CSV table of C-alpha atoms and ligand atoms in Angstrom, one decimal:
chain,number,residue,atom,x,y,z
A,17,UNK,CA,99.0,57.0,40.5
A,18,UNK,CA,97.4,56.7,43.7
A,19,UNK,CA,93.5,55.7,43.5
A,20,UNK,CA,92.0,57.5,46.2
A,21,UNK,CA,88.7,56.4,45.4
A,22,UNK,CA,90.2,52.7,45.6
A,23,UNK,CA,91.4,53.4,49.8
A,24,UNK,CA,88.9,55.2,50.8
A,25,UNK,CA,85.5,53.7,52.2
A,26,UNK,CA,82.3,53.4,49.9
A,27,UNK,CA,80.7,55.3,52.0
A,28,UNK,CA,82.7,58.9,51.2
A,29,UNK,CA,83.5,57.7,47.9
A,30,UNK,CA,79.9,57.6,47.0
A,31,UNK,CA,78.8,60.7,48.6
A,32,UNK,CA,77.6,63.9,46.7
A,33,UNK,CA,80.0,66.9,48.5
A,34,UNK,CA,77.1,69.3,49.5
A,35,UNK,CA,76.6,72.5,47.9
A,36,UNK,CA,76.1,75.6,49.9
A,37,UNK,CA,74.0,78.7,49.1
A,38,UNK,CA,76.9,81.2,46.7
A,39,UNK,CA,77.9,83.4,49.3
A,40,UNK,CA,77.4,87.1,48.1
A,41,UNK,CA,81.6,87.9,47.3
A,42,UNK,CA,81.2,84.9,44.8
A,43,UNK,CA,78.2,86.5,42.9
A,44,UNK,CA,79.7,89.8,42.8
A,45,UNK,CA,83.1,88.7,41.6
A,46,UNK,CA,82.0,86.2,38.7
A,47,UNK,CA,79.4,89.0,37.6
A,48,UNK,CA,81.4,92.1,38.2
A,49,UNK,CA,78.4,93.3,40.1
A,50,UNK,CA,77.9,95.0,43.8
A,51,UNK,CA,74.9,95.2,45.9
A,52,UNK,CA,73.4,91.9,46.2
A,53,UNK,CA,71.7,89.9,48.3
A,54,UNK,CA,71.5,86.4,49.6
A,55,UNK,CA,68.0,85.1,50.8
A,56,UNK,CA,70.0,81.3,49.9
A,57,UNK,CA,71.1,80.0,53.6
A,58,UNK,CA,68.7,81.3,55.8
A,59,UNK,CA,70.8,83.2,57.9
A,60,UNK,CA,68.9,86.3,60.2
A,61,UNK,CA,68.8,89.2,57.7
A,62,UNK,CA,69.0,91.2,61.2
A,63,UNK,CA,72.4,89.9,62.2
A,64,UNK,CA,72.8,88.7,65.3
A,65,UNK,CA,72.4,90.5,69.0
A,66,UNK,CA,74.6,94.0,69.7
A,67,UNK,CA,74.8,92.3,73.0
A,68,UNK,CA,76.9,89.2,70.9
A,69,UNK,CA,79.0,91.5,69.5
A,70,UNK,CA,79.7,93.6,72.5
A,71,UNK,CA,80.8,90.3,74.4
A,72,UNK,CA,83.1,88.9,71.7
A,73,UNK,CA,84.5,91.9,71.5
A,74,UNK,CA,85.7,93.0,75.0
A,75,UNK,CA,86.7,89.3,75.1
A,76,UNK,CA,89.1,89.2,72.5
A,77,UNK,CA,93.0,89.2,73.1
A,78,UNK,CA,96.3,87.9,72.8
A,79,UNK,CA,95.5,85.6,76.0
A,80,UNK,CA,92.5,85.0,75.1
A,81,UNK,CA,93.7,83.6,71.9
A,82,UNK,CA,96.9,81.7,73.1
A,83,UNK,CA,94.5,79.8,75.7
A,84,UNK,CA,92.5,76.3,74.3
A,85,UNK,CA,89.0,76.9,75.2
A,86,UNK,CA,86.9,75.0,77.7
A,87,UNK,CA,87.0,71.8,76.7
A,88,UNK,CA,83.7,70.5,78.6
A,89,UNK,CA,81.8,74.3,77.7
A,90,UNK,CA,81.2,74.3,81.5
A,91,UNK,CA,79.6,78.0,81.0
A,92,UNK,CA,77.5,77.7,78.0
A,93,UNK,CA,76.1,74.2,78.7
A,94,UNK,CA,75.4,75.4,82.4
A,95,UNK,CA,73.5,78.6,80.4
A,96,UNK,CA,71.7,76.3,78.4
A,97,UNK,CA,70.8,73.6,81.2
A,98,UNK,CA,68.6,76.9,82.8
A,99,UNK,CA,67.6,77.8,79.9
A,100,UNK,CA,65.7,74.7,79.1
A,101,UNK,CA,65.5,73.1,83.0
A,102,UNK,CA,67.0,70.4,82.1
A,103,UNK,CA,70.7,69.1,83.6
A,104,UNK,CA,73.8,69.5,82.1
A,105,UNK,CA,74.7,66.0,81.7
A,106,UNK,CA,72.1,65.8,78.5
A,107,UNK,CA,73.9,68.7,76.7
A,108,UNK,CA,76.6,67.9,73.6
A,109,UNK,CA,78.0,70.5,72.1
A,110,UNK,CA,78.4,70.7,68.7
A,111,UNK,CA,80.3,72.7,65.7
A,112,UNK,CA,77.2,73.7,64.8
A,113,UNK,CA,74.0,71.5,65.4
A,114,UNK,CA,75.9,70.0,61.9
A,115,UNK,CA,78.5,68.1,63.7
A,116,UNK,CA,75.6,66.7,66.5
A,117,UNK,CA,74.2,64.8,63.5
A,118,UNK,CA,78.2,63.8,62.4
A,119,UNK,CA,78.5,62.5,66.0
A,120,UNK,CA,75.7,60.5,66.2
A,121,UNK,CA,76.2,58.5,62.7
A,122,UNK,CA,79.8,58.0,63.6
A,123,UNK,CA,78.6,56.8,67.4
A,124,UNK,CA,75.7,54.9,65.8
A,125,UNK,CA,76.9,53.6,62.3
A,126,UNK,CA,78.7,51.8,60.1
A,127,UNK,CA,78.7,48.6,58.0
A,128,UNK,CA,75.4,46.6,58.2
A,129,UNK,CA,73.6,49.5,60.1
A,130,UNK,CA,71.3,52.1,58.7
A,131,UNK,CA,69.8,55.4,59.6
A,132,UNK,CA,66.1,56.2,58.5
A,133,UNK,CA,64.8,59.9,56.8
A,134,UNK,CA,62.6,61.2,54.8
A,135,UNK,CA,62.9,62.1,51.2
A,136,UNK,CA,63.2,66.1,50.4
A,137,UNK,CA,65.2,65.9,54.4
A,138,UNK,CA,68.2,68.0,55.3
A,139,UNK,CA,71.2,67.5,53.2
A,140,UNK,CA,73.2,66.5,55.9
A,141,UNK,CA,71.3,63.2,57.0
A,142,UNK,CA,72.6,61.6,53.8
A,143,UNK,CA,76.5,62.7,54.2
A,144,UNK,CA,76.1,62.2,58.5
A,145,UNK,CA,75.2,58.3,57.2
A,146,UNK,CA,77.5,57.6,54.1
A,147,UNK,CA,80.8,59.0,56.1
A,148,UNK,CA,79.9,56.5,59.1
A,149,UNK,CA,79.5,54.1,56.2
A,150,UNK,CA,76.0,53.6,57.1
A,151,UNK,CA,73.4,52.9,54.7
A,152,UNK,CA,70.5,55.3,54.0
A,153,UNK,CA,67.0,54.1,54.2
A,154,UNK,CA,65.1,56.9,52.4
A,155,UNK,CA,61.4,57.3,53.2
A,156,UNK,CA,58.8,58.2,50.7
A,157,UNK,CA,57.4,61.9,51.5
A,158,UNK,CA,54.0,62.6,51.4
A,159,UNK,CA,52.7,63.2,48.4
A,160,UNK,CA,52.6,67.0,46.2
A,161,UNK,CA,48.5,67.1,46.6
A,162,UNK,CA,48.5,66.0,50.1
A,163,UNK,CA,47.9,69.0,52.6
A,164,UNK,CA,51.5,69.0,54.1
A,165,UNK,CA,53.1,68.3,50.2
A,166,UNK,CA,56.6,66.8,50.5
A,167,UNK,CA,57.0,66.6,54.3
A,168,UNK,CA,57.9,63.8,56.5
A,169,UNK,CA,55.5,60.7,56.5
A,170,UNK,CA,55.8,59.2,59.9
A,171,UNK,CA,54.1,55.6,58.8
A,172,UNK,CA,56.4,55.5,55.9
A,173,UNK,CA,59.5,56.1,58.1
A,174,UNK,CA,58.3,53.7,60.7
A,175,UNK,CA,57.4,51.3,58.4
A,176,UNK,CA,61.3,50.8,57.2
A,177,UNK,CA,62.8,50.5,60.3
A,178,UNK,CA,64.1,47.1,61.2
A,179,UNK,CA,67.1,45.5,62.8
A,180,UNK,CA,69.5,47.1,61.1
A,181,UNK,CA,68.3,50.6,62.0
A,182,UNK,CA,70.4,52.5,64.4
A,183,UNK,CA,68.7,55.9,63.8
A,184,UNK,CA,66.2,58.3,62.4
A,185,UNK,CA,66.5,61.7,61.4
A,186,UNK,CA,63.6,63.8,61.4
A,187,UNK,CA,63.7,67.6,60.7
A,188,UNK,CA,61.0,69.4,62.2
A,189,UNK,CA,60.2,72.3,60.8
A,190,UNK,CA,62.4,70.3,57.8
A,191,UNK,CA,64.9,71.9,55.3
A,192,UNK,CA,64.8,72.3,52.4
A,193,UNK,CA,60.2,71.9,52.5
A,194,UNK,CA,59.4,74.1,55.8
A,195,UNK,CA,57.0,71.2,56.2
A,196,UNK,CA,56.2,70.2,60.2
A,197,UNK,CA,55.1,67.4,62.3
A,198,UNK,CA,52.0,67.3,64.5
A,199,UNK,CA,53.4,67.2,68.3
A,200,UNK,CA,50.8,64.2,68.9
A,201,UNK,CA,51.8,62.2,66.1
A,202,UNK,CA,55.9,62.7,66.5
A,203,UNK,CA,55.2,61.4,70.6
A,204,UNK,CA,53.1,58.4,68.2
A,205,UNK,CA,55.7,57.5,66.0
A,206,UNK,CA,58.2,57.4,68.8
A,207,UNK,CA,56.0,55.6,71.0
A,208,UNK,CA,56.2,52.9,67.9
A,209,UNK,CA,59.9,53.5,67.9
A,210,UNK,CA,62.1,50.4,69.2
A,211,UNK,CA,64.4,52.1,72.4
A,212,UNK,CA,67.1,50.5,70.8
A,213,UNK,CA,66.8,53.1,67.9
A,214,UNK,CA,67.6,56.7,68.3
A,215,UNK,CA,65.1,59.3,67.1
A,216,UNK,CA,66.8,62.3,66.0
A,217,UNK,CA,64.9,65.3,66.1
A,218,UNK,CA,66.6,68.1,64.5
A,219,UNK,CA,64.6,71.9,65.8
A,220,UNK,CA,66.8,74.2,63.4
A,221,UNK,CA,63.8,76.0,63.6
A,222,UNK,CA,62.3,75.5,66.7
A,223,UNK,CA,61.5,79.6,67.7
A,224,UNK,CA,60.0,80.3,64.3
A,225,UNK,CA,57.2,78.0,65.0
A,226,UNK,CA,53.6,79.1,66.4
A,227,UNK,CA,53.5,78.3,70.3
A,228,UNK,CA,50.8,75.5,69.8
A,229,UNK,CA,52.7,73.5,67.1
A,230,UNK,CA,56.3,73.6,69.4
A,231,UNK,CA,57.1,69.9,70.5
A,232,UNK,CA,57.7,69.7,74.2
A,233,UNK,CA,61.4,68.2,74.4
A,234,UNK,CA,62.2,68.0,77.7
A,235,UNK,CA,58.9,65.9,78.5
A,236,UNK,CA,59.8,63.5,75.8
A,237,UNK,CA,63.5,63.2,76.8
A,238,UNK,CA,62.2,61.9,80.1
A,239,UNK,CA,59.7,59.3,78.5
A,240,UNK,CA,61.8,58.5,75.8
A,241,UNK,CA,65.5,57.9,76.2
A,242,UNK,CA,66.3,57.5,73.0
A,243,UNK,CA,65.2,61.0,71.9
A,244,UNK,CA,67.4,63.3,70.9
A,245,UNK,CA,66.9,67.2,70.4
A,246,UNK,CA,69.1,69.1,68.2
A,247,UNK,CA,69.0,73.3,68.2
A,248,UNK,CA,71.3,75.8,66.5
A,249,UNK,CA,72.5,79.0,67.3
A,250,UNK,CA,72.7,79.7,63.5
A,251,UNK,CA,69.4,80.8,62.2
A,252,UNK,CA,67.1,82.8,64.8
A,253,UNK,CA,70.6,83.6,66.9
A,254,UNK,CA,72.2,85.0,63.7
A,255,UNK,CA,75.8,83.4,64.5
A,256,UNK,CA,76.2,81.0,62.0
A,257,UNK,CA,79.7,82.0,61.0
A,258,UNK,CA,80.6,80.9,65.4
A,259,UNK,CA,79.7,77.5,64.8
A,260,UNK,CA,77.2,76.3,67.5
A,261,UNK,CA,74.8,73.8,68.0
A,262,UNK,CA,74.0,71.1,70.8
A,263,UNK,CA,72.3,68.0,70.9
A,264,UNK,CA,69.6,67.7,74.5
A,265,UNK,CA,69.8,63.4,74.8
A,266,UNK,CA,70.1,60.7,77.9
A,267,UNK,CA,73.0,61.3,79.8
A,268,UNK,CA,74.1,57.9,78.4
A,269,UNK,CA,73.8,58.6,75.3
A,270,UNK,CA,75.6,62.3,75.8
A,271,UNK,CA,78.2,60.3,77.3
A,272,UNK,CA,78.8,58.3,74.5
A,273,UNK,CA,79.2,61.6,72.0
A,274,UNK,CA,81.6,63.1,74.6
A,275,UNK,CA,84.0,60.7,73.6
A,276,UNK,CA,83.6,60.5,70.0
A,277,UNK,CA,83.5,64.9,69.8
A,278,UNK,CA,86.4,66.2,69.3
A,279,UNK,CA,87.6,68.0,72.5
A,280,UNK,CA,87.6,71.4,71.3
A,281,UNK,CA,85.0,71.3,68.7
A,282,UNK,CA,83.9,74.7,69.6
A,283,UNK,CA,86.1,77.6,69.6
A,284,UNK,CA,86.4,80.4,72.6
A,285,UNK,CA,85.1,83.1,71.2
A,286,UNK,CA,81.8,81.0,69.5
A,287,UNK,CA,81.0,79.8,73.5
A,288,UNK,CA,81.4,83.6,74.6
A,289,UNK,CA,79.2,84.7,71.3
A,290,UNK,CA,76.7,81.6,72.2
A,291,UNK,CA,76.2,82.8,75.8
A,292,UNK,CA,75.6,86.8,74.9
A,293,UNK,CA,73.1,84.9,71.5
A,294,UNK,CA,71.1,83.0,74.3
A,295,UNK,CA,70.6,85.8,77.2
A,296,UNK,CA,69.0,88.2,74.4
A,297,UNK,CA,65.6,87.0,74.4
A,298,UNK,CA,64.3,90.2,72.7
A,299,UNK,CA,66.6,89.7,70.1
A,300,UNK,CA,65.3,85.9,69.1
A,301,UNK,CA,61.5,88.0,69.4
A,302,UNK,CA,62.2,90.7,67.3
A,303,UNK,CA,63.7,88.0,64.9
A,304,UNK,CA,60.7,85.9,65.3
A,305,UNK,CA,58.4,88.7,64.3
A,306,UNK,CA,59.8,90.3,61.4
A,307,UNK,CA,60.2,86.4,60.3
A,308,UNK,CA,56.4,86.9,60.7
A,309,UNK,CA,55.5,90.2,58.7
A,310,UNK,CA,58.3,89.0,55.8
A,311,UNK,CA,56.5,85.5,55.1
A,312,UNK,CA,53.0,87.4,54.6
A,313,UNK,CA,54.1,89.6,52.5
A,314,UNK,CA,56.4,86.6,50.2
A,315,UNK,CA,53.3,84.9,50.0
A,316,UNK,CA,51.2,87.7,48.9
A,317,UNK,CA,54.0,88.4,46.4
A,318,UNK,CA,54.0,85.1,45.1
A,319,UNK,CA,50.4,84.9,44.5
A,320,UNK,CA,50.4,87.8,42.6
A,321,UNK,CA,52.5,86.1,40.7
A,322,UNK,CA,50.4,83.3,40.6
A,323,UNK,CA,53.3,81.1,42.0
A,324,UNK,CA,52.4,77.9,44.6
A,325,UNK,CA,54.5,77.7,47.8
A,326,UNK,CA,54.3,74.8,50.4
A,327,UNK,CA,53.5,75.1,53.7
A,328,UNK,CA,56.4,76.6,56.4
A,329,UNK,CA,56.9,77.3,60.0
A,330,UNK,CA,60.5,78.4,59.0
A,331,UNK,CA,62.1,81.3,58.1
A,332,UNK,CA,62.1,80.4,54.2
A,333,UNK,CA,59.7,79.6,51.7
A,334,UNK,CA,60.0,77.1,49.1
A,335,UNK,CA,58.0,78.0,45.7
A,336,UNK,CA,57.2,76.1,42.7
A,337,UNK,CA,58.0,77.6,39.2
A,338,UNK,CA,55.9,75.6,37.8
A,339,UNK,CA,59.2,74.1,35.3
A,340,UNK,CA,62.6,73.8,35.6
A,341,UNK,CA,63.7,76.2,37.9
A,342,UNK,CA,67.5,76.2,36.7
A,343,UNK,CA,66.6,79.0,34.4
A,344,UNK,CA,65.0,81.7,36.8
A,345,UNK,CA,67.9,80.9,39.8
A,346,UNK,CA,69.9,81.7,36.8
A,347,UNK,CA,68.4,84.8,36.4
A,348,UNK,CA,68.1,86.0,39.6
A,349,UNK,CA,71.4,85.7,40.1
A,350,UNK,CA,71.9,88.3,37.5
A,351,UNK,CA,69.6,90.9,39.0
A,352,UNK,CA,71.6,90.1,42.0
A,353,UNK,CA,69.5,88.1,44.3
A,354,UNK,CA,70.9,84.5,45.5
A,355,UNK,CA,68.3,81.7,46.3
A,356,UNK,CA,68.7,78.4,46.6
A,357,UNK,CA,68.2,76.0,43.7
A,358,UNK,CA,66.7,72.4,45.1
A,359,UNK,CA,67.6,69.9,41.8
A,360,UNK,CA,70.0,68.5,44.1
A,361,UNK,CA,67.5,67.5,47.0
A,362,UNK,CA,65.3,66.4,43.9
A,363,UNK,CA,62.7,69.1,43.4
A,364,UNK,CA,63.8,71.2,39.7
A,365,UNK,CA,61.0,72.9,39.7
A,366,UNK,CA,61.4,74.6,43.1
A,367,UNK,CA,63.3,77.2,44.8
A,368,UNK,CA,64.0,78.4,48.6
A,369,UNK,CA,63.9,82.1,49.6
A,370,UNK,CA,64.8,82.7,53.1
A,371,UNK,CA,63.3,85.5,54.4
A,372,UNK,CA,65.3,88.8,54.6
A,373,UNK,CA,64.7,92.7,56.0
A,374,UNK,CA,61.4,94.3,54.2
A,375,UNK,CA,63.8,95.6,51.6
A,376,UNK,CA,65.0,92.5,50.9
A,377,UNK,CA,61.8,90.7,50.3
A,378,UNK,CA,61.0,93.9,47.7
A,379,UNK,CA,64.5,93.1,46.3
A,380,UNK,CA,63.6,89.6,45.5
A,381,UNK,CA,59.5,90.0,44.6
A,382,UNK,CA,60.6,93.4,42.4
A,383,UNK,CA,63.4,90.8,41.1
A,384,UNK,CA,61.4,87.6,40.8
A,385,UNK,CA,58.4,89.1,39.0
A,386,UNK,CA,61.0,90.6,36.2
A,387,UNK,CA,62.3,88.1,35.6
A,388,UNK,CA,59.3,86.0,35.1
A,389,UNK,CA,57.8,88.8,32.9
A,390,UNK,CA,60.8,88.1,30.5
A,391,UNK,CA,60.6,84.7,30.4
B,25,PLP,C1,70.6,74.9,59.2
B,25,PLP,C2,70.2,73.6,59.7
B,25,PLP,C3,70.9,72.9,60.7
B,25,PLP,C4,72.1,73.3,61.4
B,25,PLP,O1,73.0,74.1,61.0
B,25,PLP,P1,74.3,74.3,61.9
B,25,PLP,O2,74.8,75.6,61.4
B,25,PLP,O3,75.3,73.2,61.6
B,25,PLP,O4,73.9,74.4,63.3
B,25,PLP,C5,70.4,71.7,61.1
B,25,PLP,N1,69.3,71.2,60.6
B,25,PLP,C6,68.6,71.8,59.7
B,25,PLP,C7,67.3,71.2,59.2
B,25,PLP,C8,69.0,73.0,59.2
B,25,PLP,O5,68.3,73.6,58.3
């Protein structure tokens, strides 16, 4: 018997595999039931842009598909170096904004280096550092009273970095909280920041946020070289199945992930879907907004039901049951509606709803306030 656990690094061994929100096909096959809905991944409940579909469509095709794609993403990088005036020498592009933070540990990390985050931070800082057998420094969050509960503490992050410290993941708005970051005191804590540390900041979320609370990358990139911005096409964009993300860094630094990326980390048909998602800038409005109108009405739901949410500038809301929150996931699941439970990032008592279409968020309040009745 081969000990796999015995070959492998500590690193992998010791990681927890992470554990997606249960896609809808699951639910309805382990309850026999049809019609649900999944408010667990926050995904657009719109979809994504006709004009995305449209393009992969009349680009799909035997040729098409025999051909490896653009290895360099010549088209979609030069899209995206107008898009934020910046040049194309400070774009990576990623398998989703996922495999960015992959890149960096692995260019970054390894025995006797660490990476700093928060607690209650993405799920993927912790895997990113323990399969580049880095080691994890975790911050303390601020605290559940304080008047951004369980979001990132800059001081407290600061405060741990030393000479081991490669790089710092910070998640603004973050996952799984919806917490955010003063612009002022993120160009502080990096002004603080040694330039021989990278600052990862990681905008999943960047076009759900009000206009005066939006960081301005591309002036920081320029003042700070080791900045790097990370952005998705899977939530506002709605093409999370396609895979794409990019990192915005020093050419130096883009250099360096160039070589570690895979060369064909994204597929043809995600840079075609990519480059019809990014022209559609009504699309990422229309998003925006009914992001806008669904929150207001989750929170007045919830405080009809006398539940406690934390702050977000995302396009999900975390809410406290009060008590273990195993039990109500539980039961939501069997009236059909799929959250996501948050034991695993350490908070029991808390679930995350993304926001869906205003028949969705009935859906869930309608569901959510039975099953709180009956408990
Ligand atoms: C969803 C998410 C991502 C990225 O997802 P990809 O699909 O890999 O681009 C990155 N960071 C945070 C905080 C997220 O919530």
């Amino acid at each position: 018997m081969i000990d796999f656990k015995q070959l492998a690094m500590p690193g992998p061994v010791a990681l927890k595999p992470y554990t997606p929100g249960k896609p809808v096909e699951v639910l309805e096959r382990e309850l026999g039931i049809t019609g649900s809905i999944k408010l667990a991944s926050n995904e657009n409940p719109l979809g994504c842009s006709p004009a995305v579909t449209a393009a992969v469509q009349s680009a799909l095709g035997g040729e098409f598909f025999a051909r490896y794609p653009d290895a360099a993403g010549h088209e979609l990088k030069a899209d995206l170096a107008a898009y934020h005036g910046i040049e194309a020498e400070r774009i990576t592009l990623g398998n989703g904004s996922n495999d960015i933070l992959v890149l960096l540990a692995q260019a970054l990390l390894g025995p006797g280096r660490a990476a700093v985050f928060s607690d209650y931070a993405f799920a993927v800082y912790p895997i990113a550092t323990a399969a580049a057998s880095g080691q994890a420094r975790i911050a303390k969050a601020l605290g559940a009273d304080s008047d951004m509960p369980y979001g990132h503490d800059l001081d407290a992050m600061a405060a741990l970095i030393d000479d081991t410290v490669r790089l710092v993941f910070v998640a603004n708005p973050n996952n799984p909280t919806g917490t955010w970051i003063e612009p002022d005191a993120f160009e502080a804590f990096l002004r603080g920041v040694p330039q021989d540390v990278v600052v990862v900041l990681d905008e999943a979320y960047y076009d759900y946020q009000p206009e005066e609370w939006r960081i301005d990358a591309r002036r920081l990139l320029d003042a700070y070289p080791n900045l790097v911005v990370t952005r998705t096409f899977s939530k506002v964009y709605g093409i999370a199945a396609m895979r794409v993300g990019y990192g915005l860094s020093h050419p130096g630094l883009a250099d360096i992930l160039n070589r570690v990326r895979q060369p064909f980390n994204n597929n043809a048909v995600a840079h075609v879907a990519a480059r019809a998602a990014l022209a559609d800038s009504d699309f990422v409005d229309e998003s925006v907004a009914l992001n806008q109108t669904g929150l207001a009405r989750l929170r007045q739901g919830l405080d009809q039901l006398g539940l406690g949410y934390l702050p977000t500038h995302a396009n999900f809301l975390t809410f406290d049951l009060g008590r273990d929150a195993a039990p109500v996931y539980e039961a939501l699941l069997r009236e059909g509606v799929i959250v996501r439970p948050l034991a695993g990032y350490g908070m029991p008592q808390h679930l995350r709803a993304t926001v869906g279409t205003a028949d969705e968020n009935e859906r869930f309040l309608t569901a959510l306030s039975r099953v709180i009745a009956a408990s």
